Tab-separated table of C-alpha atoms and ligand atoms in Angstrom:
chain	number	residue	atom	x	y	z
A	1	UNK	CA	66.573	118.401	-149.956
A	2	UNK	CA	63.894	118.740	-152.653
A	3	UNK	CA	64.700	119.393	-156.310
A	4	UNK	CA	68.344	119.957	-155.344
A	5	UNK	CA	67.422	122.814	-153.032
A	6	UNK	CA	67.311	122.987	-149.278
A	7	UNK	CA	63.880	123.410	-147.733
A	8	UNK	CA	62.472	126.412	-145.925
A	9	UNK	CA	59.326	126.481	-143.801
A	10	UNK	CA	57.674	129.380	-142.026
A	11	UNK	CA	54.226	130.478	-140.956
A	12	UNK	CA	52.189	133.239	-139.441
A	13	UNK	CA	49.032	133.317	-137.410
A	14	UNK	CA	45.933	134.845	-138.909
A	15	UNK	CA	44.940	136.592	-135.712
A	16	UNK	CA	44.762	140.298	-134.999
A	17	UNK	CA	46.102	142.953	-137.303
A	18	UNK	CA	49.521	142.158	-138.649
A	19	UNK	CA	52.171	144.604	-137.537
A	20	UNK	CA	55.353	146.048	-138.915
A	21	UNK	CA	57.109	143.566	-136.589
A	22	UNK	CA	55.603	140.633	-138.498
A	23	UNK	CA	56.708	142.187	-141.758
A	24	UNK	CA	60.250	143.199	-140.833
A	25	UNK	CA	60.933	140.229	-138.579
A	26	UNK	CA	59.561	137.578	-140.922
A	27	UNK	CA	57.716	138.266	-144.167
A	28	UNK	CA	60.348	140.580	-145.631
A	29	UNK	CA	63.083	137.987	-145.030
A	30	UNK	CA	60.930	135.260	-146.500
A	31	UNK	CA	60.830	137.171	-149.761
A	32	UNK	CA	64.559	137.954	-149.705
A	33	UNK	CA	65.745	134.381	-149.262
A	34	UNK	CA	62.922	132.393	-150.875
A	35	UNK	CA	64.687	131.916	-154.235
A	36	UNK	CA	67.439	129.858	-152.645
A	37	UNK	CA	65.055	127.283	-151.198
A	38	UNK	CA	62.166	124.977	-151.834
A	39	UNK	CA	59.675	126.887	-149.706
A	40	UNK	CA	56.519	126.297	-147.705
A	41	UNK	CA	54.735	129.312	-146.242
A	42	UNK	CA	51.717	128.404	-144.186
A	43	UNK	CA	48.802	130.417	-142.869
A	44	UNK	CA	48.733	128.629	-139.535
A	45	UNK	CA	45.015	128.801	-138.818
A	46	UNK	CA	45.107	125.713	-136.580
A	47	UNK	CA	47.358	127.617	-134.194
A	48	UNK	CA	44.871	130.479	-134.129
A	49	UNK	CA	42.108	128.535	-132.381
A	50	UNK	CA	44.205	128.155	-129.231
A	51	UNK	CA	42.481	131.415	-128.352
A	52	UNK	CA	38.768	131.927	-129.091
A	53	UNK	CA	38.052	133.140	-132.615
A	54	UNK	CA	34.980	134.291	-134.432
A	55	UNK	CA	34.771	131.707	-137.288
A	56	UNK	CA	33.813	134.163	-140.049
A	57	UNK	CA	36.464	136.596	-138.914
A	58	UNK	CA	39.137	133.887	-138.799
A	59	UNK	CA	38.296	132.797	-142.360
A	60	UNK	CA	38.496	136.390	-143.534
A	61	UNK	CA	41.783	137.099	-141.807
A	62	UNK	CA	43.333	133.846	-142.988
A	63	UNK	CA	42.518	134.687	-146.587
A	64	UNK	CA	43.839	138.212	-146.140
A	65	UNK	CA	47.068	136.794	-144.720
A	66	UNK	CA	47.506	134.423	-147.631
A	67	UNK	CA	46.909	137.346	-149.987
A	68	UNK	CA	49.470	139.383	-148.106
A	69	UNK	CA	52.124	136.710	-148.560
A	70	UNK	CA	51.668	137.077	-152.316
A	71	UNK	CA	51.437	140.886	-152.148
A	72	UNK	CA	54.764	140.963	-150.288
A	73	UNK	CA	56.410	139.312	-153.294
A	74	UNK	CA	56.120	135.553	-152.828
A	75	UNK	CA	55.199	134.027	-156.168
A	76	UNK	CA	52.714	131.209	-155.444
A	77	UNK	CA	53.925	129.305	-158.498
A	78	UNK	CA	57.367	129.022	-156.931
A	79	UNK	CA	56.453	129.054	-153.235
A	80	UNK	CA	53.950	126.717	-151.643
A	81	UNK	CA	51.579	129.134	-149.913
A	82	UNK	CA	48.798	127.268	-148.163
A	83	UNK	CA	46.490	126.925	-145.164
A	84	UNK	CA	47.708	124.668	-142.379
A	85	UNK	CA	44.159	123.323	-141.888
A	86	UNK	CA	44.152	121.991	-145.469
A	87	UNK	CA	46.893	119.491	-144.648
A	88	UNK	CA	45.848	116.887	-142.093
A	89	UNK	CA	49.467	115.771	-141.636
A	90	UNK	CA	50.148	118.732	-139.323
A	91	UNK	CA	47.716	117.438	-136.707
A	92	UNK	CA	48.717	113.807	-137.215
A	93	UNK	CA	52.409	114.471	-136.759
A	94	UNK	CA	51.704	116.809	-133.839
A	95	UNK	CA	50.001	113.930	-132.024
A	96	UNK	CA	52.990	111.667	-132.488
A	97	UNK	CA	55.425	114.392	-131.420
A	98	UNK	CA	53.291	115.103	-128.348
A	99	UNK	CA	54.363	111.663	-127.194
A	100	UNK	CA	58.018	112.713	-127.517
A	101	UNK	CA	57.750	116.050	-125.709
A	102	UNK	CA	57.928	116.507	-121.955
A	103	UNK	CA	55.539	118.528	-119.822
A	104	UNK	CA	58.569	120.200	-118.231
A	105	UNK	CA	59.714	121.464	-121.628
A	106	UNK	CA	56.309	122.922	-122.441
A	107	UNK	CA	56.041	124.440	-118.968
A	108	UNK	CA	59.122	126.535	-119.709
A	109	UNK	CA	57.714	128.178	-122.853
A	110	UNK	CA	57.444	131.903	-122.242
A	111	UNK	CA	54.794	132.395	-124.928
A	112	UNK	CA	52.552	129.906	-123.129
A	113	UNK	CA	53.036	131.741	-119.844
A	114	UNK	CA	52.244	135.099	-121.490
A	115	UNK	CA	49.175	133.819	-123.307
A	116	UNK	CA	47.908	131.905	-120.275
A	117	UNK	CA	48.130	135.112	-118.249
A	118	UNK	CA	46.252	137.042	-120.961
A	119	UNK	CA	43.534	134.397	-121.426
A	120	UNK	CA	43.159	133.163	-117.860
A	121	UNK	CA	39.589	131.976	-118.547
A	122	UNK	CA	40.697	129.692	-121.401
A	123	UNK	CA	43.985	127.972	-120.634
A	124	UNK	CA	43.288	125.028	-122.913
A	125	UNK	CA	45.487	122.023	-123.711
A	126	UNK	CA	46.016	123.345	-127.251
A	127	UNK	CA	47.606	126.484	-125.900
A	128	UNK	CA	49.958	124.316	-123.858
A	129	UNK	CA	50.916	121.979	-126.709
A	130	UNK	CA	51.039	124.756	-129.301
A	131	UNK	CA	54.853	124.458	-129.638
A	132	UNK	CA	54.484	120.781	-130.557
A	133	UNK	CA	52.176	121.679	-133.437
A	134	UNK	CA	54.751	124.238	-134.496
A	135	UNK	CA	57.449	121.555	-134.392
A	136	UNK	CA	55.218	119.319	-136.517
A	137	UNK	CA	54.755	122.145	-139.074
A	138	UNK	CA	58.479	122.443	-139.511
A	139	UNK	CA	59.509	118.790	-139.329
A	140	UNK	CA	56.719	117.646	-141.659
A	141	UNK	CA	58.521	119.293	-144.575
A	142	UNK	CA	62.031	118.359	-143.418
A	143	UNK	CA	62.836	122.075	-143.286
A	144	UNK	CA	66.503	123.032	-143.151
A	145	UNK	CA	65.810	126.646	-142.341
A	146	UNK	CA	63.038	128.562	-140.584
A	147	UNK	CA	63.026	132.361	-140.904
A	148	UNK	CA	61.410	133.888	-137.796
A	149	UNK	CA	61.673	136.849	-135.451
A	150	UNK	CA	63.591	136.453	-132.195
A	151	UNK	CA	60.404	135.825	-130.186
A	152	UNK	CA	60.046	132.394	-131.850
A	153	UNK	CA	63.554	131.190	-131.001
A	154	UNK	CA	62.489	129.269	-127.928
A	155	UNK	CA	59.942	127.313	-129.964
A	156	UNK	CA	62.549	126.606	-132.579
A	157	UNK	CA	64.990	125.308	-129.988
A	158	UNK	CA	62.302	122.948	-128.737
A	159	UNK	CA	61.647	121.799	-132.313
A	160	UNK	CA	65.323	120.953	-132.660
A	161	UNK	CA	65.316	119.077	-129.347
A	162	UNK	CA	62.279	117.023	-130.377
A	163	UNK	CA	63.824	116.219	-133.776
A	164	UNK	CA	67.107	115.143	-132.221
A	165	UNK	CA	65.326	113.038	-129.594
A	166	UNK	CA	63.249	111.290	-132.250
A	167	UNK	CA	66.283	110.706	-134.479
A	168	UNK	CA	68.216	109.248	-131.559
A	169	UNK	CA	65.523	106.630	-131.098
A	170	UNK	CA	64.569	105.845	-134.716
A	171	UNK	CA	67.529	106.841	-136.895
A	172	UNK	CA	67.731	109.757	-139.289
A	173	UNK	CA	64.075	110.637	-139.710
A	174	UNK	CA	63.970	114.418	-139.372
A	175	UNK	CA	66.164	117.195	-140.667
A	176	UNK	CA	67.193	119.286	-137.662
A	177	UNK	CA	66.226	122.851	-138.645
A	178	UNK	CA	68.153	126.085	-138.158
A	179	UNK	CA	66.571	129.463	-137.457
A	180	UNK	CA	67.168	132.292	-139.883
A	181	UNK	CA	67.137	135.654	-138.130
A	182	UNK	CA	67.376	138.804	-140.274
A	183	UNK	CA	70.123	141.401	-139.730
A	184	UNK	CA	67.645	144.084	-138.719
A	185	UNK	CA	64.022	144.034	-137.661
A	186	UNK	CA	64.251	140.692	-135.842
A	187	UNK	CA	62.766	142.252	-132.725
A	188	UNK	CA	60.674	145.328	-133.418
A	189	UNK	CA	59.554	146.931	-130.164
A	190	UNK	CA	56.422	148.877	-129.240
A	191	UNK	CA	56.574	152.568	-130.168
A	192	UNK	CA	54.991	153.397	-126.824
A	193	UNK	CA	57.038	151.052	-124.638
A	194	UNK	CA	60.352	149.992	-126.169
A	195	UNK	CA	60.778	147.337	-123.481
A	196	UNK	CA	57.859	145.374	-125.006
A	197	UNK	CA	57.754	143.757	-128.460
A	198	UNK	CA	55.426	145.281	-131.041
A	199	UNK	CA	52.465	142.955	-130.972
A	200	UNK	CA	49.156	142.349	-132.749
A	201	UNK	CA	47.467	142.000	-129.384
A	202	UNK	CA	48.756	145.227	-127.802
A	203	UNK	CA	45.855	147.154	-126.266
A	204	UNK	CA	47.437	150.480	-127.140
A	205	UNK	CA	47.140	150.872	-130.945
A	206	UNK	CA	49.712	153.690	-130.891
A	207	UNK	CA	52.400	151.201	-129.921
A	208	UNK	CA	52.059	149.243	-133.159
A	209	UNK	CA	52.208	150.084	-136.835
A	210	UNK	CA	49.666	147.893	-138.602
A	211	UNK	CA	50.438	146.844	-142.139
A	212	UNK	CA	47.182	148.407	-143.341
A	213	UNK	CA	47.714	151.760	-141.558
A	214	UNK	CA	47.402	154.728	-143.925
A	215	UNK	CA	50.337	157.149	-144.326
A	216	UNK	CA	48.861	159.809	-141.990
A	217	UNK	CA	48.386	157.263	-139.229
A	218	UNK	CA	51.914	155.946	-139.671
A	219	UNK	CA	53.404	159.445	-139.524
A	220	UNK	CA	51.315	160.336	-136.473
A	221	UNK	CA	52.331	157.174	-134.596
A	222	UNK	CA	56.028	157.811	-135.256
A	223	UNK	CA	55.679	161.441	-134.201
A	224	UNK	CA	54.265	160.209	-130.885
A	225	UNK	CA	56.830	157.427	-130.460
A	226	UNK	CA	58.572	157.373	-127.099
A	227	UNK	CA	62.192	158.511	-127.318
A	228	UNK	CA	64.947	159.068	-124.803
A	229	UNK	CA	66.620	161.957	-123.049
A	230	UNK	CA	69.924	162.257	-124.900
A	231	UNK	CA	68.394	164.186	-127.809
A	232	UNK	CA	70.750	162.692	-130.375
A	233	UNK	CA	70.372	159.810	-132.805
A	234	UNK	CA	72.780	157.275	-131.369
A	235	UNK	CA	72.549	153.476	-131.532
A	236	UNK	CA	73.198	152.368	-127.963
A	237	UNK	CA	71.459	150.246	-125.350
A	238	UNK	CA	70.882	153.215	-123.051
A	239	UNK	CA	68.415	154.665	-125.590
A	240	UNK	CA	65.894	151.862	-126.190
A	241	UNK	CA	63.361	154.098	-127.967
A	242	UNK	CA	65.895	155.447	-130.467
A	243	UNK	CA	67.521	152.016	-130.757
A	244	UNK	CA	64.181	150.625	-131.907
A	245	UNK	CA	63.576	153.479	-134.362
A	246	UNK	CA	67.056	153.031	-135.843
A	247	UNK	CA	66.380	149.305	-136.251
A	248	UNK	CA	63.125	150.038	-138.056
A	249	UNK	CA	64.799	152.655	-140.249
A	250	UNK	CA	67.628	150.263	-141.164
A	251	UNK	CA	65.254	147.397	-141.914
A	252	UNK	CA	63.209	149.649	-144.227
A	253	UNK	CA	66.091	151.398	-146.005
A	254	UNK	CA	68.849	148.776	-145.975
A	255	UNK	CA	71.183	151.248	-144.233
A	256	UNK	CA	73.390	150.293	-141.292
A	257	UNK	CA	73.050	151.872	-137.817
A	258	UNK	CA	76.404	153.640	-138.370
A	259	UNK	CA	75.201	155.157	-141.660
A	260	UNK	CA	72.030	156.249	-139.916
A	261	UNK	CA	73.938	157.909	-137.057
A	262	UNK	CA	76.057	159.779	-139.617
A	263	UNK	CA	72.993	160.841	-141.634
A	264	UNK	CA	71.296	162.330	-138.561
A	265	UNK	CA	74.383	163.691	-136.862
A	266	UNK	CA	73.505	167.016	-135.231
A	267	UNK	CA	69.801	166.664	-136.010
A	268	UNK	CA	67.060	166.209	-133.419
A	269	UNK	CA	64.553	163.456	-132.691
A	270	UNK	CA	61.772	165.261	-134.580
A	271	UNK	CA	63.614	165.085	-137.912
A	272	UNK	CA	64.554	161.493	-137.349
A	273	UNK	CA	61.062	160.351	-136.403
A	274	UNK	CA	59.709	161.970	-139.561
A	275	UNK	CA	62.311	160.149	-141.652
A	276	UNK	CA	61.501	156.786	-140.039
A	277	UNK	CA	57.804	157.396	-140.705
A	278	UNK	CA	58.498	158.147	-144.359
A	279	UNK	CA	60.717	155.083	-144.734
A	280	UNK	CA	57.934	152.908	-143.341
A	281	UNK	CA	55.281	154.529	-145.548
A	282	UNK	CA	57.409	153.847	-148.617
A	283	UNK	CA	57.495	150.149	-147.684
A	284	UNK	CA	53.800	149.856	-146.803
A	285	UNK	CA	52.279	151.820	-149.685
A	286	UNK	CA	53.220	149.428	-152.512
A	287	UNK	CA	52.408	146.458	-150.288
A	288	UNK	CA	48.926	147.826	-149.618
A	289	UNK	CA	48.353	148.603	-153.296
A	290	UNK	CA	49.296	145.073	-154.385
A	291	UNK	CA	47.175	143.638	-151.586
A	292	UNK	CA	44.123	145.640	-152.725
A	293	UNK	CA	44.602	144.507	-156.336
A	294	UNK	CA	45.050	140.854	-155.488
A	295	UNK	CA	42.097	140.817	-153.100
A	296	UNK	CA	39.769	141.599	-156.029
A	297	UNK	CA	40.932	138.532	-157.899
A	298	UNK	CA	38.882	135.785	-156.258
A	299	UNK	CA	39.368	133.114	-158.923
A	300	UNK	CA	43.114	133.567	-158.965
A	301	UNK	CA	43.355	133.254	-155.189
A	302	UNK	CA	41.053	130.230	-155.130
A	303	UNK	CA	43.297	128.564	-157.705
A	304	UNK	CA	46.413	129.266	-155.646
A	305	UNK	CA	44.762	127.850	-152.526
A	306	UNK	CA	43.605	124.708	-154.323
A	307	UNK	CA	46.887	123.967	-156.081
A	308	UNK	CA	49.136	124.640	-153.137
A	309	UNK	CA	46.995	122.604	-150.731
A	310	UNK	CA	47.621	119.634	-153.034
A	311	UNK	CA	51.314	120.337	-153.228
A	312	UNK	CA	51.675	120.651	-149.457
A	313	UNK	CA	49.682	117.443	-148.938
A	314	UNK	CA	51.934	115.607	-151.362
A	315	UNK	CA	55.214	116.639	-149.713
A	316	UNK	CA	53.974	116.263	-146.146
A	317	UNK	CA	52.594	112.768	-146.755
A	318	UNK	CA	56.109	111.447	-147.394
A	319	UNK	CA	57.410	112.409	-143.968
A	320	UNK	CA	54.243	111.405	-142.188
A	321	UNK	CA	54.267	107.907	-143.665
A	322	UNK	CA	57.907	107.478	-142.737
A	323	UNK	CA	57.253	108.547	-139.141
A	324	UNK	CA	54.166	106.330	-138.831
A	325	UNK	CA	56.188	103.330	-139.946
A	326	UNK	CA	59.003	104.122	-137.532
A	327	UNK	CA	56.716	104.265	-134.512
A	328	UNK	CA	54.992	101.031	-135.499
A	329	UNK	CA	51.684	101.983	-137.143
A	330	UNK	CA	50.630	99.332	-139.679
A	331	UNK	CA	49.967	100.000	-143.357
A	332	UNK	CA	46.489	99.410	-144.779
A	333	UNK	CA	46.720	95.976	-146.417
A	334	UNK	CA	46.635	96.083	-150.228
A	335	UNK	CA	43.842	94.463	-152.214
B	401	TYM	P1	53.331	135.067	-135.158
B	401	TYM	O1	52.130	134.875	-136.023
B	401	TYM	O2	53.154	135.617	-133.800
B	401	TYM	O3	54.383	135.961	-135.905
B	401	TYM	C1	54.747	135.711	-137.248
B	401	TYM	C2	56.210	136.052	-137.444
B	401	TYM	O4	56.443	137.429	-137.102
B	401	TYM	C3	57.526	137.516	-136.185
B	401	TYM	N1	57.277	138.662	-135.280
B	401	TYM	C4	58.155	139.648	-135.047
B	401	TYM	N2	59.401	139.866	-135.517
B	401	TYM	C5	60.042	140.977	-135.095
B	401	TYM	N3	59.504	141.874	-134.230
B	401	TYM	C6	58.264	141.693	-133.727
B	401	TYM	N4	57.730	142.588	-132.905
B	401	TYM	C7	57.525	140.533	-134.139
B	401	TYM	N5	56.290	140.050	-133.848
B	401	TYM	C8	56.155	138.902	-134.563
B	401	TYM	C9	57.517	136.203	-135.441
B	401	TYM	O5	58.773	135.914	-134.879
B	401	TYM	C10	57.149	135.228	-136.543
B	401	TYM	O6	58.297	134.852	-137.283
B	401	TYM	N6	54.191	130.406	-133.594
B	401	TYM	C11	54.360	131.342	-134.706
B	401	TYM	C12	53.716	130.874	-135.983
B	401	TYM	C13	54.165	129.531	-136.449
B	401	TYM	C14	55.400	129.227	-137.050
B	401	TYM	C15	55.353	127.833	-137.316
B	401	TYM	C16	56.505	129.994	-137.403
B	401	TYM	C17	53.454	128.382	-136.351
B	401	TYM	N7	54.149	127.363	-136.888
B	401	TYM	C18	56.424	127.185	-137.913
B	401	TYM	C19	57.588	129.342	-137.993
B	401	TYM	C20	57.540	127.963	-138.253
B	401	TYM	C21	53.718	132.652	-134.321
B	401	TYM	O7	52.833	132.724	-133.513
B	401	TYM	O8	54.159	133.703	-135.078
């Protein structure tokens, strides 16, 4: 509890091109609920180096991501928007938590298995302990709530387990966080293979809508989206392609699946795909315009980065000191 408000933490990796899944599953919800909380939104660049990065490219993408947070509607005066690498407490707490996490737990993480399969030539220890760094991110700020897409639930469960384990040994040190999953858009699937989640690292660019895609590209990708054989717009599990498109439509328009079914009753897939494309364009266009404007304002962004790094350091230091004391690290003698 800070300033009488509960605390919210979330983060995104600055790797690859952000997709509509990142926006609908996370960023959009961040903006919707941010007013109710004391918030920390991190550009988690330390997570990014678990796979090889070009340094200049990583710096560029990280700055673009931070800019995007603001463009999406997060006011950096009210929300602490910062780079993970600017706050040494993330790594320091991660080390301590590593000593309270079991190999068996990390072995079960599906994201590790997926990434290890994709990067077989670089299965490094950081990739394996990635979820511990994520736990440190969250616990460092005593977050009550963590808005994420469904794919991050397993990591969040582990974070809760680590927090509870630590508290059982040392008393009430960490707040045990809850996930916040949005009503729609929590699991946006590939437009080309609705059994797979829409992902930055998908080799087929037609499966993903990137946040910087222009309107023609968006419309074309939706036109080509895989649908089903029933030829009607119905929200059921037997039609995964249409199910996904209805989810996207609802997340962009605020309508419910039932309202959507009624709106497209008797109309074909072609009409519906066009409407989904337009709904997405109307979300992305203003976002892209604000992003372009903000990107020109170097001094403003530098100021935000500087100020918020300080703020994040200040808040994180409290928890870190408490944890260090609990585990038995000595203080530097005064004098
Ligand atoms: P990342 O960078 O892969 O994704 C950022 C956020 O986007 C959500 N997301 C999706 N939601 C719906 N449908 C999709 N297809 C989709 N793809 C991605 C993710 O669930 C996530 O909320 N490990 C995290 C980053 C992280 C983090 C944290 C998050 C590091 N520390 C602490 C929360 C709290 C990750 O790789 O997310």
